[in-house]
Tab-separated table of N, CA and C in Angstrom:
chain	number	residue	atom	x	y	z
A	1	MET	N	1.027	-17.421	4.754
A	1	MET	CA	1.580	-17.186	6.016
A	1	MET	C	1.311	-15.787	6.218
A	2	TYR	N	1.808	-14.964	5.241
A	2	TYR	CA	1.899	-13.657	5.403
A	2	TYR	C	0.644	-13.009	4.810
A	3	ALA	N	-0.163	-13.735	4.448
A	3	ALA	CA	-1.341	-13.110	3.869
A	3	ALA	C	-2.535	-13.824	3.867
A	4	ASP	N	-3.214	-14.090	5.165
A	4	ASP	CA	-4.422	-14.841	5.457
A	4	ASP	C	-5.434	-14.072	4.804
A	5	ALA	N	-6.650	-15.060	4.533
A	5	ALA	CA	-7.638	-14.253	3.769
A	5	ALA	C	-8.664	-13.353	4.727
A	6	GLU	N	-8.424	-13.684	5.945
A	6	GLU	CA	-9.144	-12.663	6.883
A	6	GLU	C	-8.674	-11.298	6.790
A	7	THR	N	-7.383	-11.210	7.026
A	7	THR	CA	-6.490	-10.028	7.070
A	7	THR	C	-6.724	-9.096	5.686
A	8	ILE	N	-6.645	-9.964	4.624
A	8	ILE	CA	-6.766	-9.548	3.308
A	8	ILE	C	-8.172	-8.663	3.247
A	9	ARG	N	-9.318	-9.325	3.463
A	9	ARG	CA	-10.630	-8.832	3.509
A	9	ARG	C	-10.672	-7.365	4.380
A	10	ARG	N	-10.210	-7.732	5.492
A	10	ARG	CA	-10.383	-6.596	6.516
A	10	ARG	C	-9.624	-5.469	5.833
A	11	ILE	N	-8.292	-5.471	5.362
A	11	ILE	CA	-7.814	-4.331	4.853
A	11	ILE	C	-8.517	-3.744	3.676
A	12	LEU	N	-8.899	-4.670	2.943
A	12	LEU	CA	-9.686	-4.136	1.485
A	12	LEU	C	-11.055	-3.515	1.764
A	13	THR	N	-11.680	-4.173	2.796
A	13	THR	CA	-12.998	-3.813	2.930
A	13	THR	C	-13.421	-2.943	4.321
A	14	ALA	N	-12.670	-2.872	5.432
A	14	ALA	CA	-12.886	-2.434	6.668
A	14	ALA	C	-11.818	-1.376	7.198
A	15	THR	N	-10.632	-1.354	6.737
A	15	THR	CA	-9.706	-0.754	7.273
A	15	THR	C	-9.780	0.762	7.018
A	16	GLY	N	-10.222	1.163	5.870
A	16	GLY	CA	-10.268	2.638	5.627
A	16	GLY	C	-9.993	2.714	4.041
A	17	ASP	N	-10.186	3.911	3.380
A	17	ASP	CA	-10.193	4.006	1.974
A	17	ASP	C	-9.099	4.868	1.457
A	18	THR	N	-8.227	5.347	2.361
A	18	THR	CA	-7.103	6.441	2.109
A	18	THR	C	-5.815	5.413	2.130
A	19	TRP	N	-5.332	5.267	0.618
A	19	TRP	CA	-4.104	4.535	0.499
A	19	TRP	C	-2.940	5.046	0.036
A	20	ALA	N	-1.679	5.155	0.774
A	20	ALA	CA	-0.667	5.882	0.302
A	20	ALA	C	0.079	4.709	-0.523
A	21	VAL	N	0.476	5.089	-1.752
A	21	VAL	CA	1.213	3.997	-2.499
A	21	VAL	C	2.428	4.606	-2.853
A	22	VAL	N	3.472	4.087	-2.038
A	22	VAL	CA	4.826	4.244	-2.011
A	22	VAL	C	5.572	3.561	-3.192
A	23	GLY	N	6.112	4.543	-3.973
A	23	GLY	CA	6.858	4.180	-5.227
A	23	GLY	C	5.910	4.511	-6.517
A	24	LEU	N	4.720	4.944	-6.362
A	24	LEU	CA	3.828	5.619	-7.422
A	24	LEU	C	4.367	6.677	-8.148
A	25	SER	N	4.498	6.693	-9.385
A	25	SER	CA	5.030	7.860	-10.322
A	25	SER	C	3.912	7.612	-11.423
A	26	ASN	N	4.278	8.734	-12.264
A	26	ASN	CA	3.401	8.686	-13.551
A	26	ASN	C	4.035	7.759	-14.790
A	27	ASN	N	4.903	6.910	-14.275
A	27	ASN	CA	5.388	5.947	-15.318
A	27	ASN	C	4.297	4.716	-15.423
A	28	GLU	N	3.354	4.884	-16.505
A	28	GLU	CA	2.475	3.918	-16.714
A	28	GLU	C	2.998	2.574	-16.911
A	29	GLU	N	4.148	2.325	-17.161
A	29	GLU	CA	4.734	0.812	-17.365
A	29	GLU	C	5.013	0.189	-16.056
A	30	ARG	N	4.889	0.799	-15.124
A	30	ARG	CA	5.351	0.615	-13.677
A	30	ARG	C	3.897	-0.366	-13.084
A	31	ALA	N	4.016	-1.203	-12.279
A	31	ALA	CA	3.030	-1.956	-11.708
A	31	ALA	C	2.265	-1.122	-10.861
A	32	ALA	N	2.819	-0.115	-10.174
A	32	ALA	CA	2.356	0.651	-9.055
A	32	ALA	C	1.189	1.665	-9.804
A	33	TYR	N	1.510	2.138	-11.014
A	33	TYR	CA	0.496	2.843	-11.780
A	33	TYR	C	-0.705	2.119	-12.053
A	34	GLY	N	-0.744	0.904	-12.543
A	34	GLY	CA	-2.039	-0.029	-12.821
A	34	GLY	C	-2.703	-0.313	-11.540
A	35	VAL	N	-1.999	-0.828	-10.612
A	35	VAL	CA	-2.615	-1.250	-9.311
A	35	VAL	C	-3.516	0.078	-8.577
A	36	ALA	N	-2.777	1.177	-8.533
A	36	ALA	CA	-3.590	2.299	-8.111
A	36	ALA	C	-4.703	2.598	-8.911
A	37	ASP	N	-4.724	2.372	-10.145
A	37	ASP	CA	-5.902	2.704	-11.110
A	37	ASP	C	-7.159	1.782	-10.567
A	38	VAL	N	-6.690	0.402	-10.238
A	38	VAL	CA	-7.659	-0.489	-9.891
A	38	VAL	C	-7.998	-0.167	-8.514
A	39	LEU	N	-7.367	0.216	-7.700
A	39	LEU	CA	-7.857	0.501	-6.419
A	39	LEU	C	-8.786	1.801	-6.549
A	40	ARG	N	-8.366	2.637	-7.342
A	40	ARG	CA	-9.231	4.106	-7.310
A	40	ARG	C	-10.616	3.542	-8.012
A	41	ARG	N	-10.700	2.530	-8.917
A	41	ARG	CA	-12.082	2.049	-9.313
A	41	ARG	C	-13.003	1.412	-8.278
A	42	TYR	N	-12.235	0.882	-7.311
A	42	TYR	CA	-12.914	0.252	-6.173
A	42	TYR	C	-13.126	1.396	-5.093
A	43	GLY	N	-12.972	2.374	-5.422
A	43	GLY	CA	-13.371	3.369	-4.315
A	43	GLY	C	-12.222	3.867	-3.251
A	44	LYS	N	-10.829	3.587	-3.666
A	44	LYS	CA	-9.967	4.016	-2.766
A	44	LYS	C	-9.343	5.304	-3.181
A	45	ARG	N	-9.106	5.999	-2.143
A	45	ARG	CA	-8.337	7.420	-2.288
A	45	ARG	C	-6.892	6.962	-2.521
A	46	ILE	N	-6.106	7.323	-3.472
A	46	ILE	CA	-4.717	7.004	-3.648
A	46	ILE	C	-3.971	8.247	-3.513
A	47	VAL	N	-2.930	7.907	-2.587
A	47	VAL	CA	-1.702	9.072	-2.324
A	47	VAL	C	-0.608	8.810	-2.880
A	48	PRO	N	-0.116	9.289	-3.903
A	48	PRO	CA	1.138	8.910	-4.561
A	48	PRO	C	2.359	9.294	-3.551
A	49	VAL	N	3.018	8.359	-3.488
A	49	VAL	CA	4.568	8.712	-2.513
A	49	VAL	C	5.675	8.281	-3.139
A	50	HIS	N	6.334	9.357	-3.584
A	50	HIS	CA	7.656	9.015	-4.483
A	50	HIS	C	8.568	10.211	-4.382
A	51	PRO	N	9.880	9.980	-4.546
A	51	PRO	CA	10.623	11.224	-4.315
A	51	PRO	C	10.567	12.399	-5.237
A	52	LYS	N	9.755	12.070	-6.375
A	52	LYS	CA	9.514	13.083	-7.312
A	52	LYS	C	8.165	14.063	-7.013
A	53	ALA	N	7.305	13.394	-6.074
A	53	ALA	CA	6.248	13.883	-5.450
A	53	ALA	C	5.131	14.360	-6.676
A	54	GLU	N	5.093	13.643	-7.472
A	54	GLU	CA	4.158	13.720	-8.814
A	54	GLU	C	2.687	13.590	-8.335
A	55	THR	N	1.928	14.399	-9.186
A	55	THR	CA	0.482	14.304	-8.954
A	55	THR	C	0.332	12.884	-10.045
A	56	VAL	N	-0.284	12.042	-9.611
A	56	VAL	CA	-0.722	10.679	-10.113
A	56	VAL	C	-2.185	10.468	-10.014
A	57	HIS	N	-2.806	10.123	-11.304
A	57	HIS	CA	-4.337	9.608	-11.172
A	57	HIS	C	-4.880	11.057	-10.459
A	58	GLY	N	-4.469	12.213	-10.815
A	58	GLY	CA	-5.254	13.500	-10.425
A	58	GLY	C	-4.996	13.618	-8.778
A	59	GLU	N	-4.188	12.906	-8.130
A	59	GLU	CA	-4.142	12.946	-6.740
A	59	GLU	C	-2.535	13.420	-6.504
A	60	LYS	N	-2.467	14.637	-5.723
A	60	LYS	CA	-1.243	15.286	-5.261
A	60	LYS	C	-0.340	14.324	-4.757
A	61	GLY	N	0.782	14.129	-5.012
A	61	GLY	CA	2.031	13.143	-4.775
A	61	GLY	C	2.811	13.942	-3.435
A	62	TYR	N	3.649	13.233	-2.676
A	62	TYR	CA	4.316	13.591	-1.674
A	62	TYR	C	5.722	12.933	-1.729
A	63	ALA	N	6.594	13.531	-1.101
A	63	ALA	CA	7.834	12.870	-1.190
A	63	ALA	C	8.284	11.497	-0.308
A	64	SER	N	7.422	11.775	0.796
A	64	SER	CA	7.514	10.760	1.947
A	64	SER	C	6.192	10.448	2.524
A	65	LEU	N	5.942	9.540	3.212
A	65	LEU	CA	4.679	9.057	4.062
A	65	LEU	C	4.699	10.537	4.928
A	66	SER	N	5.724	10.912	5.852
A	66	SER	CA	5.595	11.900	6.714
A	66	SER	C	5.062	13.393	6.228
A	67	ASP	N	5.261	13.463	4.938
A	67	ASP	CA	4.896	14.575	4.290
A	67	ASP	C	3.279	14.624	4.189
A	68	ILE	N	2.687	13.826	4.132
A	68	ILE	CA	1.299	13.454	3.907
A	68	ILE	C	0.576	14.255	5.238
A	69	PRO	N	-0.342	15.375	4.745
A	69	PRO	CA	-0.926	16.099	6.036
A	69	PRO	C	-2.355	15.780	6.587
A	70	PHE	N	-2.398	14.299	6.216
A	70	PHE	CA	-3.844	13.956	6.595
A	70	PHE	C	-3.660	12.541	7.001
A	71	PRO	N	-4.590	11.728	7.581
A	71	PRO	CA	-4.427	10.401	7.993
A	71	PRO	C	-4.515	9.534	6.748
A	72	VAL	N	-3.740	8.475	6.955
A	72	VAL	CA	-3.426	7.286	5.918
A	72	VAL	C	-3.864	5.944	6.486
A	73	ASP	N	-4.829	5.365	5.985
A	73	ASP	CA	-5.184	3.962	6.477
A	73	ASP	C	-4.385	2.987	6.113
A	74	VAL	N	-4.063	2.777	4.758
A	74	VAL	CA	-3.189	1.844	4.440
A	74	VAL	C	-1.908	2.191	3.604
A	75	VAL	N	-0.821	1.634	3.780
A	75	VAL	CA	0.441	2.014	3.201
A	75	VAL	C	0.738	0.751	2.188
A	76	ASP	N	0.683	1.058	0.719
A	76	ASP	CA	0.895	-0.217	-0.148
A	76	ASP	C	2.278	0.169	-0.545
A	77	VAL	N	3.273	-0.900	-0.577
A	77	VAL	CA	4.463	-0.767	-0.833
A	77	VAL	C	5.076	-1.288	-2.002
A	78	PHE	N	5.570	-0.492	-2.935
A	78	PHE	CA	6.128	-0.940	-4.244
A	78	PHE	C	7.490	-0.767	-4.280
A	79	VAL	N	8.437	-0.722	-3.258
A	79	VAL	CA	9.935	-0.459	-3.159
A	79	VAL	C	10.596	-1.876	-3.147
A	80	ASN	N	11.563	-1.965	-3.602
A	80	ASN	CA	12.341	-3.317	-3.162
A	80	ASN	C	12.512	-3.766	-1.823
A	81	SER	N	12.585	-4.876	-1.517
A	81	SER	CA	12.431	-5.491	-0.395
A	81	SER	C	13.531	-4.941	0.732
A	82	GLY	N	14.608	-4.477	0.051
A	82	GLY	CA	15.595	-3.834	0.979
A	82	GLY	C	15.212	-2.554	1.490
A	83	LEU	N	14.354	-1.908	1.016
A	83	LEU	CA	14.038	-0.688	1.329
A	83	LEU	C	12.526	-0.746	2.080
A	84	ALA	N	11.849	-1.745	1.877
A	84	ALA	CA	10.507	-1.992	2.452
A	84	ALA	C	10.491	-1.777	3.929
A	85	GLY	N	11.423	-2.460	4.634
A	85	GLY	CA	11.343	-2.083	6.149
A	85	GLY	C	11.352	-0.928	6.575
A	86	ALA	N	12.117	-0.067	6.058
A	86	ALA	CA	12.084	1.556	6.633
A	86	ALA	C	10.569	2.114	6.213
A	87	VAL	N	9.940	1.663	5.054
A	87	VAL	CA	8.619	2.309	4.679
A	87	VAL	C	7.702	1.621	5.961
A	88	ALA	N	7.663	0.380	6.060
A	88	ALA	CA	6.857	-0.137	7.153
A	88	ALA	C	6.925	0.508	8.452
A	89	ASP	N	8.379	0.865	8.951
A	89	ASP	CA	8.605	1.538	10.143
A	89	ASP	C	7.786	2.971	10.059
A	90	GLU	N	8.054	3.486	9.033
A	90	GLU	CA	7.363	4.951	8.882
A	90	GLU	C	5.833	4.949	8.860
A	91	ALA	N	5.254	3.788	8.244
A	91	ALA	CA	3.808	3.784	8.281
A	91	ALA	C	3.293	3.739	9.748
A	92	VAL	N	4.230	2.902	10.537
A	92	VAL	CA	3.889	2.818	12.117
A	92	VAL	C	3.842	4.263	12.652
A	93	GLY	N	5.010	4.929	12.164
A	93	GLY	CA	5.221	6.323	12.678
A	93	GLY	C	4.059	7.304	12.553
A	94	ILE	N	3.538	7.267	11.284
A	94	ILE	CA	2.562	7.958	11.015
A	94	ILE	C	0.983	7.566	11.335
A	95	GLY	N	0.905	6.470	11.926
A	95	GLY	CA	-0.464	5.946	12.613
A	95	GLY	C	-1.232	5.265	11.331
A	96	ALA	N	-0.555	4.770	10.533
A	96	ALA	CA	-1.310	4.005	9.553
A	96	ALA	C	-2.057	2.708	10.263
A	97	LYS	N	-3.099	2.120	9.679
A	97	LYS	CA	-3.664	1.130	10.273
A	97	LYS	C	-3.299	-0.289	9.816
A	98	ALA	N	-2.651	-0.205	8.654
A	98	ALA	CA	-2.208	-1.366	7.750
A	98	ALA	C	-1.194	-1.006	6.888
A	99	VAL	N	-0.228	-2.053	6.563
A	99	VAL	CA	0.881	-1.981	5.561
A	99	VAL	C	0.573	-3.237	4.720
A	100	TRP	N	0.828	-3.064	3.285
A	100	TRP	CA	0.563	-3.958	2.204
A	100	TRP	C	1.876	-3.909	1.326
A	101	PHE	N	2.674	-5.087	1.368
A	101	PHE	CA	3.859	-5.353	0.796
A	101	PHE	C	3.628	-5.992	-0.518
A	102	GLN	N	3.709	-5.533	-1.737
A	102	GLN	CA	3.342	-5.913	-3.045
A	102	GLN	C	4.065	-7.269	-3.335
A	103	LEU	N	3.641	-7.909	-4.412
A	103	LEU	CA	4.394	-9.136	-4.969
A	103	LEU	C	5.696	-9.048	-5.036
A	104	GLY	N	6.550	-10.079	-4.419
A	104	GLY	CA	8.065	-10.034	-4.405
A	104	GLY	C	8.537	-9.074	-3.296
A	105	VAL	N	7.705	-8.515	-2.720
A	105	VAL	CA	8.360	-7.528	-1.483
A	105	VAL	C	8.263	-8.252	-0.243
A	106	ILE	N	9.371	-8.724	0.362
A	106	ILE	CA	9.278	-9.507	1.486
A	106	ILE	C	10.364	-9.118	2.372
A	107	ASP	N	9.800	-8.834	3.712
A	107	ASP	CA	10.899	-8.678	4.669
A	107	ASP	C	10.235	-8.897	6.078
A	108	GLU	N	10.446	-10.184	6.454
A	108	GLU	CA	9.912	-10.872	7.526
A	108	GLU	C	10.244	-10.073	9.099
A	109	GLU	N	11.202	-9.298	9.070
A	109	GLU	CA	11.418	-8.629	10.351
A	109	GLU	C	10.455	-7.423	10.369
A	110	ALA	N	10.289	-6.728	9.206
A	110	ALA	CA	9.364	-5.529	9.226
A	110	ALA	C	8.034	-6.000	9.244
A	111	TYR	N	7.541	-7.159	8.748
A	111	TYR	CA	6.505	-7.855	8.960
A	111	TYR	C	6.155	-7.932	10.713
A	112	ALA	N	7.045	-8.491	11.185
A	112	ALA	CA	6.907	-8.701	12.717
A	112	ALA	C	6.878	-7.495	13.363
A	113	ARG	N	7.680	-6.365	13.024
A	113	ARG	CA	7.579	-5.198	13.653
A	113	ARG	C	6.354	-4.451	13.663
A	114	ALA	N	5.834	-4.622	12.296
A	114	ALA	CA	4.420	-3.761	12.042
A	114	ALA	C	3.279	-4.518	12.806
A	115	ARG	N	3.241	-5.879	12.902
A	115	ARG	CA	2.199	-6.773	13.628
A	115	ARG	C	2.355	-6.298	15.101
A	116	ALA	N	3.689	-6.321	15.718
A	116	ALA	CA	3.785	-6.176	17.191
A	116	ALA	C	3.466	-4.525	17.438
A	117	ALA	N	3.329	-3.586	16.494
A	117	ALA	CA	2.945	-2.430	16.604
A	117	ALA	C	1.412	-2.338	16.556
A	118	GLY	N	0.528	-3.418	16.192
A	118	GLY	CA	-0.769	-3.532	16.059
A	118	GLY	C	-1.404	-3.132	14.756
A	119	LEU	N	-0.363	-3.152	13.749
A	119	LEU	CA	-1.088	-2.857	12.543
A	119	LEU	C	-1.394	-4.150	11.547
A	120	ASP	N	-2.259	-4.301	10.932
A	120	ASP	CA	-2.619	-5.327	10.233
A	120	ASP	C	-1.395	-5.300	9.074
A	121	MET	N	-1.052	-6.503	8.306
A	121	MET	CA	-0.132	-6.585	7.343
A	121	MET	C	-0.310	-7.711	6.572
A	122	VAL	N	0.011	-7.438	5.271
A	122	VAL	CA	-0.143	-8.292	4.081
A	122	VAL	C	1.349	-8.304	3.412
A	123	MET	N	1.885	-9.515	2.857
A	123	MET	CA	3.082	-9.505	2.231
A	123	MET	C	3.226	-10.375	1.236
A	124	ASP	N	3.837	-9.913	0.077
A	124	ASP	CA	3.920	-10.664	-1.065
A	124	ASP	C	2.631	-11.027	-1.895
A	125	ARG	N	1.722	-10.020	-1.805
A	125	ARG	CA	0.305	-10.144	-2.509
A	125	ARG	C	0.243	-8.715	-3.287
A	126	CYS	N	-0.916	-8.698	-4.140
A	126	CYS	CA	-1.293	-7.689	-4.792
A	126	CYS	C	-2.797	-7.251	-4.744
A	127	PRO	N	-3.000	-6.099	-4.132
A	127	PRO	CA	-4.457	-5.709	-3.781
A	127	PRO	C	-5.395	-5.837	-5.117
A	128	ALA	N	-4.698	-5.470	-6.211
A	128	ALA	CA	-5.507	-5.431	-7.382
A	128	ALA	C	-5.831	-6.820	-7.884
A	129	ILE	N	-5.160	-7.827	-7.465
A	129	ILE	CA	-5.693	-9.137	-7.728
A	129	ILE	C	-6.541	-9.587	-6.705
A	130	GLU	N	-6.485	-9.236	-5.507
A	130	GLU	CA	-7.263	-9.659	-4.153
A	130	GLU	C	-8.804	-8.997	-4.290
A	131	ILE	N	-8.699	-7.733	-4.555
A	131	ILE	CA	-10.080	-7.043	-4.493
A	131	ILE	C	-11.228	-7.464	-5.120
A	132	PRO	N	-10.900	-7.853	-6.559
A	132	PRO	CA	-11.875	-8.494	-7.499
A	132	PRO	C	-12.428	-9.813	-6.862
A	133	ARG	N	-11.654	-10.458	-6.110
A	133	ARG	CA	-12.258	-11.738	-5.564
A	133	ARG	C	-13.183	-11.719	-4.363
A	134	LEU	N	-13.062	-10.646	-3.854
A	134	LEU	CA	-14.093	-10.271	-2.600
A	134	LEU	C	-15.480	-10.515	-3.023
A	135	GLY	N	-15.669	-10.030	-4.479
A	135	GLY	CA	-17.081	-10.003	-4.920
A	135	GLY	C	-18.171	-10.602	-4.195
């Protein structure tokens, strides 16, 4: 319901290659670190967004989406569901084209707001699982 195949394909292939990954840090044990690496291997530019603003995978980090000084195509959200809605709203505010809530990240009201604002959105899925399936 929140991740139809057409929207997944469009976000991964046609929406753009600059992905802000919210919750990405240098902690290699966190899912965000591995998913960001997969996205990089598939040609996506990763922009780490984390309060620490660390450089991750060679890319400069930012403390928030609004701190990023260039356009972002997709916002990939690795924060818990209680915080995800605010991130989706910020994605709308910065002019992102799509929002992707990772596995287990669910906020139906945020989904509705993002879609109403004209963004593509996927919820409770992982792009690192989906992108190899496009083959």
